[in-house]
Coordinates of C-alpha atoms in Angstrom, one line a residue:
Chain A
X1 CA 90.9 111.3 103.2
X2 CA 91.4 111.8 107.1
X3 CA 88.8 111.5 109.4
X4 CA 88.9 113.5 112.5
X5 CA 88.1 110.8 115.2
X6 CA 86.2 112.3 117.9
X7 CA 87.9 110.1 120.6
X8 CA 91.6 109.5 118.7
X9 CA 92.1 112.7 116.4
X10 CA 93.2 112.4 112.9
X11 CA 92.8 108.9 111.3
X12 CA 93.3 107.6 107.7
X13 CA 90.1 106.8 106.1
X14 CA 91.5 103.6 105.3
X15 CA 91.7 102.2 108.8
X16 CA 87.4 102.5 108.3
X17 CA 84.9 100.4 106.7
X18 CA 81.8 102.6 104.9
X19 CA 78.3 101.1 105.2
X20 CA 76.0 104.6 104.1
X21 CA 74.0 106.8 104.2
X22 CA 73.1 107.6 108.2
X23 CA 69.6 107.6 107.4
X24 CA 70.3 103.8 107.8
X25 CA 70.2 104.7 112.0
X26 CA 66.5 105.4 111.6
X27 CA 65.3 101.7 111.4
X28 CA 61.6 101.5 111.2
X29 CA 58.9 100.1 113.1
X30 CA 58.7 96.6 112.2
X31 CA 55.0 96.5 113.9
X32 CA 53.6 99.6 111.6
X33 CA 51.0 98.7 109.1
X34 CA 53.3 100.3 106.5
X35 CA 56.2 98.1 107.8
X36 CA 56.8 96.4 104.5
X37 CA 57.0 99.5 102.5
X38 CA 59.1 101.2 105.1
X39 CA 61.7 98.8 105.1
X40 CA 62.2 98.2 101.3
X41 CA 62.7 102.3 101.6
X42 CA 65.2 101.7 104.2
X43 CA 66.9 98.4 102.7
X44 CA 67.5 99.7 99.0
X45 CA 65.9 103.1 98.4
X46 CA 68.3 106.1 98.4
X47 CA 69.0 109.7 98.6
X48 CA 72.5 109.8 96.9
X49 CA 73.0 112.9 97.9
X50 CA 75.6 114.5 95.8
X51 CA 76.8 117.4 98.1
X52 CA 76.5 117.5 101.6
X53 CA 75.7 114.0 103.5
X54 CA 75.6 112.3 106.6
X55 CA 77.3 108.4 106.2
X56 CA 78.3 105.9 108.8
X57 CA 82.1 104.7 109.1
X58 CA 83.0 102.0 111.2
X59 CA 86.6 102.5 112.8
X60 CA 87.3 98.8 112.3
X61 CA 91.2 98.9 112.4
X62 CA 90.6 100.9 115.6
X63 CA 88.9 101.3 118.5
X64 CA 85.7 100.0 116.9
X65 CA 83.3 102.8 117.4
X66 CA 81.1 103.6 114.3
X67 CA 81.0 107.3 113.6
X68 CA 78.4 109.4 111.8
X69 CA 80.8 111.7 109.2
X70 CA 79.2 114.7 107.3
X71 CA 81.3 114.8 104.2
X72 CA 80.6 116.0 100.4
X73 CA 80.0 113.8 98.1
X74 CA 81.2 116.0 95.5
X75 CA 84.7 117.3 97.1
X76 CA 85.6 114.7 99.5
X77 CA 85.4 117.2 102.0
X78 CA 85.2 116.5 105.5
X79 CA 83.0 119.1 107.5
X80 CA 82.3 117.2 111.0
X81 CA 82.5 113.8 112.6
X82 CA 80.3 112.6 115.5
X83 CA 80.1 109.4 117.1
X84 CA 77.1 107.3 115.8
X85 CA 75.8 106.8 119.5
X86 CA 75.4 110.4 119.8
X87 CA 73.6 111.1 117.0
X88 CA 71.1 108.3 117.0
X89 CA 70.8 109.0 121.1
X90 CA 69.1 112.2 120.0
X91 CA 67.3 111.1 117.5
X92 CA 65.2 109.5 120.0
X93 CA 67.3 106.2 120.1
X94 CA 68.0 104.4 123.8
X95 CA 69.6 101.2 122.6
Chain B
X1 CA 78.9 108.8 53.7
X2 CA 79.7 104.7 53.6
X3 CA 83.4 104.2 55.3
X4 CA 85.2 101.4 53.2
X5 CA 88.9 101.0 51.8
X6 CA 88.0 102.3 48.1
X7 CA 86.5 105.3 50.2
X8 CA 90.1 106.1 52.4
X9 CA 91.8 105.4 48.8
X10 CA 89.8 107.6 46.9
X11 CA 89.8 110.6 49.8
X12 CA 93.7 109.6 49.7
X13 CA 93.8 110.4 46.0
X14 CA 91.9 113.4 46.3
X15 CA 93.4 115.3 49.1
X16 CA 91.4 113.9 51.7
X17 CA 88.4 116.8 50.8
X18 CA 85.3 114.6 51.0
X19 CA 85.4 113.6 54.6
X20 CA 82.0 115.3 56.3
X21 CA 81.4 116.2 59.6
X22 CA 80.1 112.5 61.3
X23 CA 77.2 113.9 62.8
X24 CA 74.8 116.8 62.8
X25 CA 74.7 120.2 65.2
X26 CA 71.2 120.8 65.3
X27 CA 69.0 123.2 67.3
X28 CA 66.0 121.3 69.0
X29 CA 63.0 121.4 68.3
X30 CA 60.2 122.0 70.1
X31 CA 59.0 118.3 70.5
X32 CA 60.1 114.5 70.0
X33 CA 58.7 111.4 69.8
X34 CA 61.4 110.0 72.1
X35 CA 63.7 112.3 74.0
X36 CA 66.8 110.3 75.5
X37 CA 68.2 111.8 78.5
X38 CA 72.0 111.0 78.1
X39 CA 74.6 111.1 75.3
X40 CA 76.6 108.2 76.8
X41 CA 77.2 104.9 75.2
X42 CA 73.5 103.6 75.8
X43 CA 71.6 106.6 75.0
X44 CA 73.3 106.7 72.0
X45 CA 73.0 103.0 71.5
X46 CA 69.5 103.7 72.5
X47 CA 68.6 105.9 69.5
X48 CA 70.3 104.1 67.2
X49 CA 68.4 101.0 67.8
X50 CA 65.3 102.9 68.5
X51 CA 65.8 104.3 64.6
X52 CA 67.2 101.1 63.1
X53 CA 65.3 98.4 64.5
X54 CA 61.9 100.1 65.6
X55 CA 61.8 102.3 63.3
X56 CA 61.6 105.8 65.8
X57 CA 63.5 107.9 64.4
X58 CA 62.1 111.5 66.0
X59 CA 64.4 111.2 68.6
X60 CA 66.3 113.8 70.5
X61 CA 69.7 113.0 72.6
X62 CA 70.2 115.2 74.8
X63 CA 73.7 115.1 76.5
X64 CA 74.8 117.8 79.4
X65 CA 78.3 118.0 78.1
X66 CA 79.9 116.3 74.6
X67 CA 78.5 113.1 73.6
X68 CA 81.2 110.1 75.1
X69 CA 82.4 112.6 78.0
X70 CA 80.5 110.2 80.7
X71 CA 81.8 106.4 81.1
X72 CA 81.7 105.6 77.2
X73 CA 85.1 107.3 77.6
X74 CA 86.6 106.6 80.9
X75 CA 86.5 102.6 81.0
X76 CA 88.4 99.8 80.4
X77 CA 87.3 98.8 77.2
X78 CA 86.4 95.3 78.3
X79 CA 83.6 93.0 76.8
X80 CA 82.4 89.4 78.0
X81 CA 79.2 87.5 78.9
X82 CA 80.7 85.1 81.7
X83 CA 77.9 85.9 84.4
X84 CA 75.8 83.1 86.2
X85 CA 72.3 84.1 87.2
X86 CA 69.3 83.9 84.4
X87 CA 68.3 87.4 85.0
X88 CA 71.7 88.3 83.4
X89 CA 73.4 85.9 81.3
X90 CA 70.9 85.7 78.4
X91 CA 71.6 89.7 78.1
X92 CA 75.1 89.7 78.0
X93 CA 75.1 87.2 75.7
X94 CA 73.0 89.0 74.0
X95 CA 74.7 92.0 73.7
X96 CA 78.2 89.8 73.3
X97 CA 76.6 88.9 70.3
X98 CA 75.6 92.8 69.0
X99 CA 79.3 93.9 69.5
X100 CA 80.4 90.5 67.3
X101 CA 78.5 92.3 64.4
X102 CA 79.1 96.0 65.6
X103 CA 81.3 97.4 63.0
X104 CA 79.6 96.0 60.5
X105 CA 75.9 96.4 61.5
X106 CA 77.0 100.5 61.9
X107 CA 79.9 100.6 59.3
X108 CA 82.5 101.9 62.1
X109 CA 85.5 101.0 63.0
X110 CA 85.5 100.3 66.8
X111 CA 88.4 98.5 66.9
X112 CA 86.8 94.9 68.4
X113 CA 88.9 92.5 69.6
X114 CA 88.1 89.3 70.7
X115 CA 91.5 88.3 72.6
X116 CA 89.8 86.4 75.4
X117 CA 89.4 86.6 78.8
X118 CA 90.3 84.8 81.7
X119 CA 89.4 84.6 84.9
X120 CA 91.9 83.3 87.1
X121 CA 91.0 80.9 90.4
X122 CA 93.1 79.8 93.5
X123 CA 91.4 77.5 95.1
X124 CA 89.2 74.2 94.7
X125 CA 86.4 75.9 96.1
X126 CA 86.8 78.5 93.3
X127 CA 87.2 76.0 90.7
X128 CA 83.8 74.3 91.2
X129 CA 81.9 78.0 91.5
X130 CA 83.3 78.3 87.8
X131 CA 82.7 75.1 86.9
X132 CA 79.3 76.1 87.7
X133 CA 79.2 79.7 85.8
X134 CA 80.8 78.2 82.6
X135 CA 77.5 75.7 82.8
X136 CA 75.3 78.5 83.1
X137 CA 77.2 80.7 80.5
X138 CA 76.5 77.1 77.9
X139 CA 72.6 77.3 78.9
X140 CA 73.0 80.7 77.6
X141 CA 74.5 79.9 74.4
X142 CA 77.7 81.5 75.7
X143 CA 81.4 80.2 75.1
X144 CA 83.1 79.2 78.1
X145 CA 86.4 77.1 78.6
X146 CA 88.1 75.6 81.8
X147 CA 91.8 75.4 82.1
X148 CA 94.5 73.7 84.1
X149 CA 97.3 75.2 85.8
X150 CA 99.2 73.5 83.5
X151 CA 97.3 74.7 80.2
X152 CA 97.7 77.9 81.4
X153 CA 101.4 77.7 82.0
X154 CA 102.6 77.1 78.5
X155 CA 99.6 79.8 77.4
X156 CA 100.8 82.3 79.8
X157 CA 104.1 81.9 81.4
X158 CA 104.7 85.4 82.7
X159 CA 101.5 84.8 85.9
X160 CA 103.0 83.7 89.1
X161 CA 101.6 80.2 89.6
X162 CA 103.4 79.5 93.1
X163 CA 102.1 82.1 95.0
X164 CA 102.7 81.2 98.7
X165 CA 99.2 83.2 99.3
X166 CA 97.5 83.0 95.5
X167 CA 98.2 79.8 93.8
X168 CA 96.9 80.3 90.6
X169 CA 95.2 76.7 89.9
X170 CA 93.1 77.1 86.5
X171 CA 91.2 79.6 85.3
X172 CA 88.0 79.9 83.3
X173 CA 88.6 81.6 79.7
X174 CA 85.4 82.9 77.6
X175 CA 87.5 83.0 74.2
X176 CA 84.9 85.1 72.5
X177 CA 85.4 88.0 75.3
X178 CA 88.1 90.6 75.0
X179 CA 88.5 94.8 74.5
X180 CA 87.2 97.4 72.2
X181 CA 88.4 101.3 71.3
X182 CA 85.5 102.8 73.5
X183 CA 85.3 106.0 72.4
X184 CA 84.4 105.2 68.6
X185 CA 81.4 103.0 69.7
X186 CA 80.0 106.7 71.0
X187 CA 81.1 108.1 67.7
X188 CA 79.5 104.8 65.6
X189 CA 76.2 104.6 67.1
X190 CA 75.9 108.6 67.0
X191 CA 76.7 108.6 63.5
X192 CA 74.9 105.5 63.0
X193 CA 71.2 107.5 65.0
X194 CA 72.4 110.9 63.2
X195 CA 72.1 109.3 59.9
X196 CA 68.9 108.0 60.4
X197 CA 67.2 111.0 61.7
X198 CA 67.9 111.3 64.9
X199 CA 69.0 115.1 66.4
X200 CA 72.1 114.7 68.9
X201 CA 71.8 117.7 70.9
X202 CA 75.1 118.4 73.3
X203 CA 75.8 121.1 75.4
X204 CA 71.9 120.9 76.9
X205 CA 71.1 119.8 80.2
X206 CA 68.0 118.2 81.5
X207 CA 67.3 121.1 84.7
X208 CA 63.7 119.6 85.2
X209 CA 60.6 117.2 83.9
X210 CA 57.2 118.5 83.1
X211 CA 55.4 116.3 84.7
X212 CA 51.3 116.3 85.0
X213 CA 48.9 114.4 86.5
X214 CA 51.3 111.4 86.8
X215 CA 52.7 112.4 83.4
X216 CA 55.4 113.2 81.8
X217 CA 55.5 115.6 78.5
X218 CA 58.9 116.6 78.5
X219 CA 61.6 118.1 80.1
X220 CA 62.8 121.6 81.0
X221 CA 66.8 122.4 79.7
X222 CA 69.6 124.6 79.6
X223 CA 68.6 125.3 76.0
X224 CA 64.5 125.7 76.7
X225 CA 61.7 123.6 77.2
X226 CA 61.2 120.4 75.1
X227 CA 57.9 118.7 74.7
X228 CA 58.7 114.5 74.2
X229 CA 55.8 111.6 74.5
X230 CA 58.2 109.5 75.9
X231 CA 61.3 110.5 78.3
X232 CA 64.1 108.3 78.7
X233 CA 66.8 108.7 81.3
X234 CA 70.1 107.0 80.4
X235 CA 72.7 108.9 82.8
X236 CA 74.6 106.3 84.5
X237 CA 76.5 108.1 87.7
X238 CA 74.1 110.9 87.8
X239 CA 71.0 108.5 87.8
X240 CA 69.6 109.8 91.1
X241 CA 70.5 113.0 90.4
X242 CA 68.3 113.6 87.1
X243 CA 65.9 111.5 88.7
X244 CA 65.3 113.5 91.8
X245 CA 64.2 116.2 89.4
X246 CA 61.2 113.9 88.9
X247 CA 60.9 113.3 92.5
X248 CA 61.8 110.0 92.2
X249 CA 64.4 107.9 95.0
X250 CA 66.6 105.4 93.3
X251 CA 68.1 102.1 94.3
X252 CA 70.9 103.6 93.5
X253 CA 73.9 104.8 95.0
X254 CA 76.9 106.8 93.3
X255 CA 80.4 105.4 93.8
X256 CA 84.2 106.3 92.3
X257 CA 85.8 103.7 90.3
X258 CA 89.7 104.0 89.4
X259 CA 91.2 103.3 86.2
X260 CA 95.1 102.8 85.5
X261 CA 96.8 102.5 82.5
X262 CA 101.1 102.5 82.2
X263 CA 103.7 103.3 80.0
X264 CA 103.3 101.5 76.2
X265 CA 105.2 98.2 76.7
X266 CA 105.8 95.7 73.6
X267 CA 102.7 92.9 73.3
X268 CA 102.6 90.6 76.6
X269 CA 99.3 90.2 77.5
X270 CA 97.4 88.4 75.1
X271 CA 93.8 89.0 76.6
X272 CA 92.3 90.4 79.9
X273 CA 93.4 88.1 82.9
X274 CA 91.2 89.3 86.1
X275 CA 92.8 87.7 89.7
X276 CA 90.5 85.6 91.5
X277 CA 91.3 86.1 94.9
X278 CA 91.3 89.8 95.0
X279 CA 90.0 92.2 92.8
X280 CA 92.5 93.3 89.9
X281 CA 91.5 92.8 86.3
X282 CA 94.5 93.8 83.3
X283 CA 94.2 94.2 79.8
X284 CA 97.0 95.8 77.0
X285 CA 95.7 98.5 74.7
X286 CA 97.0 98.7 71.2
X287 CA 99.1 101.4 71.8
X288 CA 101.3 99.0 73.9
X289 CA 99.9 100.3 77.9
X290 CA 98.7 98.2 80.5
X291 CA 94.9 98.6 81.7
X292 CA 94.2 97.8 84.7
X293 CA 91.8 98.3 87.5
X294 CA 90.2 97.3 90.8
X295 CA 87.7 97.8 93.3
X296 CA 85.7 100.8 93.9
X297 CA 87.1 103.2 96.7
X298 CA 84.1 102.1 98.8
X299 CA 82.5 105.4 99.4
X300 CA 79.4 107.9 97.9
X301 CA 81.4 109.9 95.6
X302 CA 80.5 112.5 92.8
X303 CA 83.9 113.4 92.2
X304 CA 85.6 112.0 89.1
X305 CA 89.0 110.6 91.4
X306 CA 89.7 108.7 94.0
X307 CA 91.6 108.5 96.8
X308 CA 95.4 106.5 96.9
X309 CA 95.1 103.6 99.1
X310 CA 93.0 101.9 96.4
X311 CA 95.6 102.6 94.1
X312 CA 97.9 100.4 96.7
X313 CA 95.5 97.8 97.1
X314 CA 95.1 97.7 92.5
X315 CA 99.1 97.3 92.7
X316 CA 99.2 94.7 95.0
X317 CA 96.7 92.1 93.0
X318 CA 98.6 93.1 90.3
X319 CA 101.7 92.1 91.7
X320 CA 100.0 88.9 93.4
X321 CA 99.3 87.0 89.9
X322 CA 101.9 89.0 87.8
X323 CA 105.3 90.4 89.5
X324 CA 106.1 91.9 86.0
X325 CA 104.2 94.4 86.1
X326 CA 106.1 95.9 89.2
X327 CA 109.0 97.5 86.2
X328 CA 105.8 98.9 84.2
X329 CA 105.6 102.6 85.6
X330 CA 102.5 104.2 85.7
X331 CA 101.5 106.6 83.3
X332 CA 97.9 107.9 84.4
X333 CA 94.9 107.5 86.8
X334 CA 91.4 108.5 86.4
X335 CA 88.2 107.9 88.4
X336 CA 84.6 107.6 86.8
X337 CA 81.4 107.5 88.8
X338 CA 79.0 104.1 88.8
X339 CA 75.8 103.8 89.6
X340 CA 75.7 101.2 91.8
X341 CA 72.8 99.4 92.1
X342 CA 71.5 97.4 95.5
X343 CA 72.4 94.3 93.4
X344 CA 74.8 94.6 91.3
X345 CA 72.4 94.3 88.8
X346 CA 71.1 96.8 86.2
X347 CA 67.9 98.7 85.6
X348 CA 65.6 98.9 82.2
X349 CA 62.5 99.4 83.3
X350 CA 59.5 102.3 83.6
X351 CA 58.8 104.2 86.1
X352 CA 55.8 105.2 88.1
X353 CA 55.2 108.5 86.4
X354 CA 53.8 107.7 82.3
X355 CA 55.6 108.4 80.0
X356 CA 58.9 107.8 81.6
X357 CA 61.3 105.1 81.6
X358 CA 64.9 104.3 83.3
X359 CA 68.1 102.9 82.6
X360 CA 71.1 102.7 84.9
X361 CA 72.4 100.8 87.8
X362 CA 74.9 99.3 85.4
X363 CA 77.7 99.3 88.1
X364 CA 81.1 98.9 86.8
X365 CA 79.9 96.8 84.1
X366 CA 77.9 99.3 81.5
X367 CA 80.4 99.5 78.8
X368 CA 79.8 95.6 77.3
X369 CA 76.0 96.4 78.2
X370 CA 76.3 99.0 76.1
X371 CA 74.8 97.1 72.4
X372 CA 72.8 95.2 74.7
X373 CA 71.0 98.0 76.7
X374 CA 70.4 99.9 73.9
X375 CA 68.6 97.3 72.1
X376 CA 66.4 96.7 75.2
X377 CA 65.7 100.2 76.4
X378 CA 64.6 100.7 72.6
X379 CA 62.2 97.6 72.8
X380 CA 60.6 98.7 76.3
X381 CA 60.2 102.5 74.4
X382 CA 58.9 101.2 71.2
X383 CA 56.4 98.2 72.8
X384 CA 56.5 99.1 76.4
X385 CA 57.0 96.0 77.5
X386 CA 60.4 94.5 78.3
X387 CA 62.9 93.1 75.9
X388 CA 62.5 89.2 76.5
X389 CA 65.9 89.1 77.9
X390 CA 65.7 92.0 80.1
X391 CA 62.7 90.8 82.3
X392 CA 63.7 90.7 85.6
X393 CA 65.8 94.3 85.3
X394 CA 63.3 95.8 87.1
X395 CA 63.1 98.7 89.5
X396 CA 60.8 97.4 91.5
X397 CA 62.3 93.9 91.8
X398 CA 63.6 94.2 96.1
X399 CA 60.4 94.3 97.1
X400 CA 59.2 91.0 94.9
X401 CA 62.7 89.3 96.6
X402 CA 63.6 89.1 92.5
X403 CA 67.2 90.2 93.4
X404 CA 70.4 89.4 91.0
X405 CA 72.7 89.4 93.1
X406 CA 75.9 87.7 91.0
X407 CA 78.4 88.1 94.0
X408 CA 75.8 87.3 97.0
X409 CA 76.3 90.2 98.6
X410 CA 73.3 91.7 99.6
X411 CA 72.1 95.1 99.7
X412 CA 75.7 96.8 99.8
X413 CA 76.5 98.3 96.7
X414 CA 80.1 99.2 97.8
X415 CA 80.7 95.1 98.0
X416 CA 79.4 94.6 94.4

């Protein structure tokens, strides 16, 4: 697979280390009353998505950056690559 | 139909006219006692045990495809009950045990050899860790056997021992390990639930559950609807798939695995070796090829191949503890999906919704599960409560901290 590196183009997938699903980005509130359930959901509960998903790579024999990649589960297919800062900057994230 | 040697000599005699079909094609019906979602290894295991030992035998199998087309078919054929933690051990020994007195228990040949296995280590480090998991395997009732560099030499003189990066400095057999022809433990236990009562359905795929009120009363399939008191999901790589039609969210995540097999060579490997300082594990089939394999490729995958740089990294550990294999030339790759658990650790359990019970999460290790599972998923049907060695397999087991996690590597089922 070749990853499309937003900053450095084309990249073999092997240069990258795969932690997930990007849902992992959304950490809960650990001050919610439902913080304990939240966070089993987030540790070890998951979609498996076979089709379409969003996971994060980490560009580790690079430049470091971790990237969120939206890629089928069920072709390999790769159908857009963003960096993770973007994506969880508008999901509301500021750190 | 009893298989024995007067049997082949008097079909042989006869012109080979008596030989039946091994099991049934019937149509369902329009309700089950049991209905087993899977027609893998451990569903099939499942009904067979559920008929044989629990005395079920209204059972449906119902397999999307041809019964053994999953990851009964697409291993590596290897069986062993070298694991550590309690949640495990005593169930792999356990089903070590079933597969000991397979063929005869289900009058099929499955071809079950017990040629060993070893697992290789390079440092001292290493040596104490298995030290430490041949105790455990002993607490289990489990065979387990240390040995020297030197032992191992004059046993197996082909491994390179002086490694610059590897040196291979013992390794830990379990004697009692060793391979299996995969496919006819599909075909034995189908024959074996067949003959007992049980309707394998193929070609019929689960598209939905009927679930009321919290629960379930059958499912919804390619070939209509079919009523069942108890629904059992036994679907390995497409656990969160099926489940999902329940609205249930699994611990589970779906990964490729590559297989390898070369060219037949003439007998050199006695047993499987595994390398200890990378992950490559090698057996030889009786047809004479090599078997080999290694890690996952790492990422969510649904499709049944993977991608070549894991086929690099498979060589090289190859190449690190045995340089011969470097003349063998590949004959054929094929990837199969796991359901890879948070753990690395398997799943018998019920669910939340009545009526409705789950198997899976067997990682890359369901095929020597296979007697095992199916003994236990048929004990939590018939009782509905868990086999006494399959306790802590539970789905709900994070949230209690009751992980088994063999390799320590937490919540990162690529790593396991």
């Amino acid at each position: 697979m070749i990853i499309n590196h937003p900053l450095l183009g084309p990249r073999d997938a092997a240069e990258f280390i795969y932690l997930g699903d990007a849902c992992l980005i959304d950490r809960p509130d650990w001050e919610a009353e439902d913080a304990a359930e939240k966070f089993h959901e987030y540790g070890y509960i998951r979609d498996n998505i076979a089709g379409s998903m969003q996971e994060l790579w980490y560009h580790e024999q690079g430049d470091r950056s971790w990237l969120v990649v939206t890629r089928d589960t069920v072709t390999h297919e790769i159908t857009d690559v963003e960096m993770a800062r973007d994506v969880a900057r508008a999901r509301g994230r500021s750190k | 139909m009893r298989y024995s040697a007067l049997r082949i000599l008097k079909e042989g005699l006869t012109g080979n006219k008596g030989w039946k079909p091994v099991w049934r094609e019937p149509e369902p019906k329009a309700e089950y006692d049991v209905i087993i979602i899977g027609g893998g290894g451990h569903g099939l295991a499942t009904a067979y045990y559920l008929a044989k030992e629990y005395g079920i035998t209204n059972v449906a199998v119902l397999e999307k495809g041809w019964i053994g087309s999953g990851n009964v078919g697409r291993n590596t054929t290897i069986i062993r009950s070298n694991y550590l933690l309690p949640g495990n051990e005593p169930f792999y020994e356990l089903s070590l045990k079933l597969w000991e007195g397979l063929e005869q228990d289900f009058n099929y040949n499955a071809m079950i050899s017990q040629r060993s296995i070893l697992n290789l280590l390079h440092s001292d480090a290493q040596r104490d860790a298995f030290i430490r998991r041949g105790n455990a395997m002993f607490l289990a009732g489990a065979d387990a056997e240390y040995a020297s560099a030197e032992q191992l030499r004059a046993e197996l003189p082909f491994l390179d021992y002086d490694n610059a990066r590897f040196p291979i400095k013992g390794g830990l057999f379990q004697r009692r390990g060793g391979t299996v022809r995969h496919d006819a433990v599909a075909w034995g236990y189908a024959r074996g639930a067949d003959s007992r009562g049980v309707d394998i359905i193929q070609n019929c795929e689960v598209t939905g559950f009927d679930i009321e009120n919290g629960v379930c009363r059958g499912v919804e399939t390619s070939r209509g609807p079919i009523r069942g008191k108890k629904i059992a999901m036994c679907v390995a790589g497409s656990s969160s798939r099926v489940a999902a039609k329940a609205g249930m969210r699994l611990p589970i995540e779906s990964h490729v695995l590559q297989a390898f097999v070369t060219e037949g060579l003439k007998p050199v490997i006695p047993g499987v070796i595994t390398f200890g300082a990378g992950h490559f594990y090698v057996s030889q089939s009786d047809k004479g090829g090599l078997v080999f394999g290694g890690d996952l490729d790492g990422y969510n995958s649904y499709a049944s191949r993977g991608n070549l740089p894991v086929i690099e990294d498979v060589a090289e550990g190859g190449m690190a503890i045995m340089p011969i294999i470097g003349r063998a030339r590949l004959l054929r790759s094929w990837g199969g999906i796991m359901d890879m658990s948070m753990d690395g650790s398997p799943y018998i359990d019920k669910t939340h919704i009545d009526g409705l019970y789950f198997n899976g999460g067997w990682c890359y290790g369901g095929f020597k599960a296979t007697p095992g599972s199916g003994l236990c998923y048929a004990h939590l049907i018939a009782k509905d409560t868990p086999h006494p060695v399959a306790t802590e397999m539970r789905l709900d087991r994070f949230k209690r901290g009751g992980m088994i996690d063999e390799k320590g590597q937490g919540n990162q089922p690529n790593l396991h």
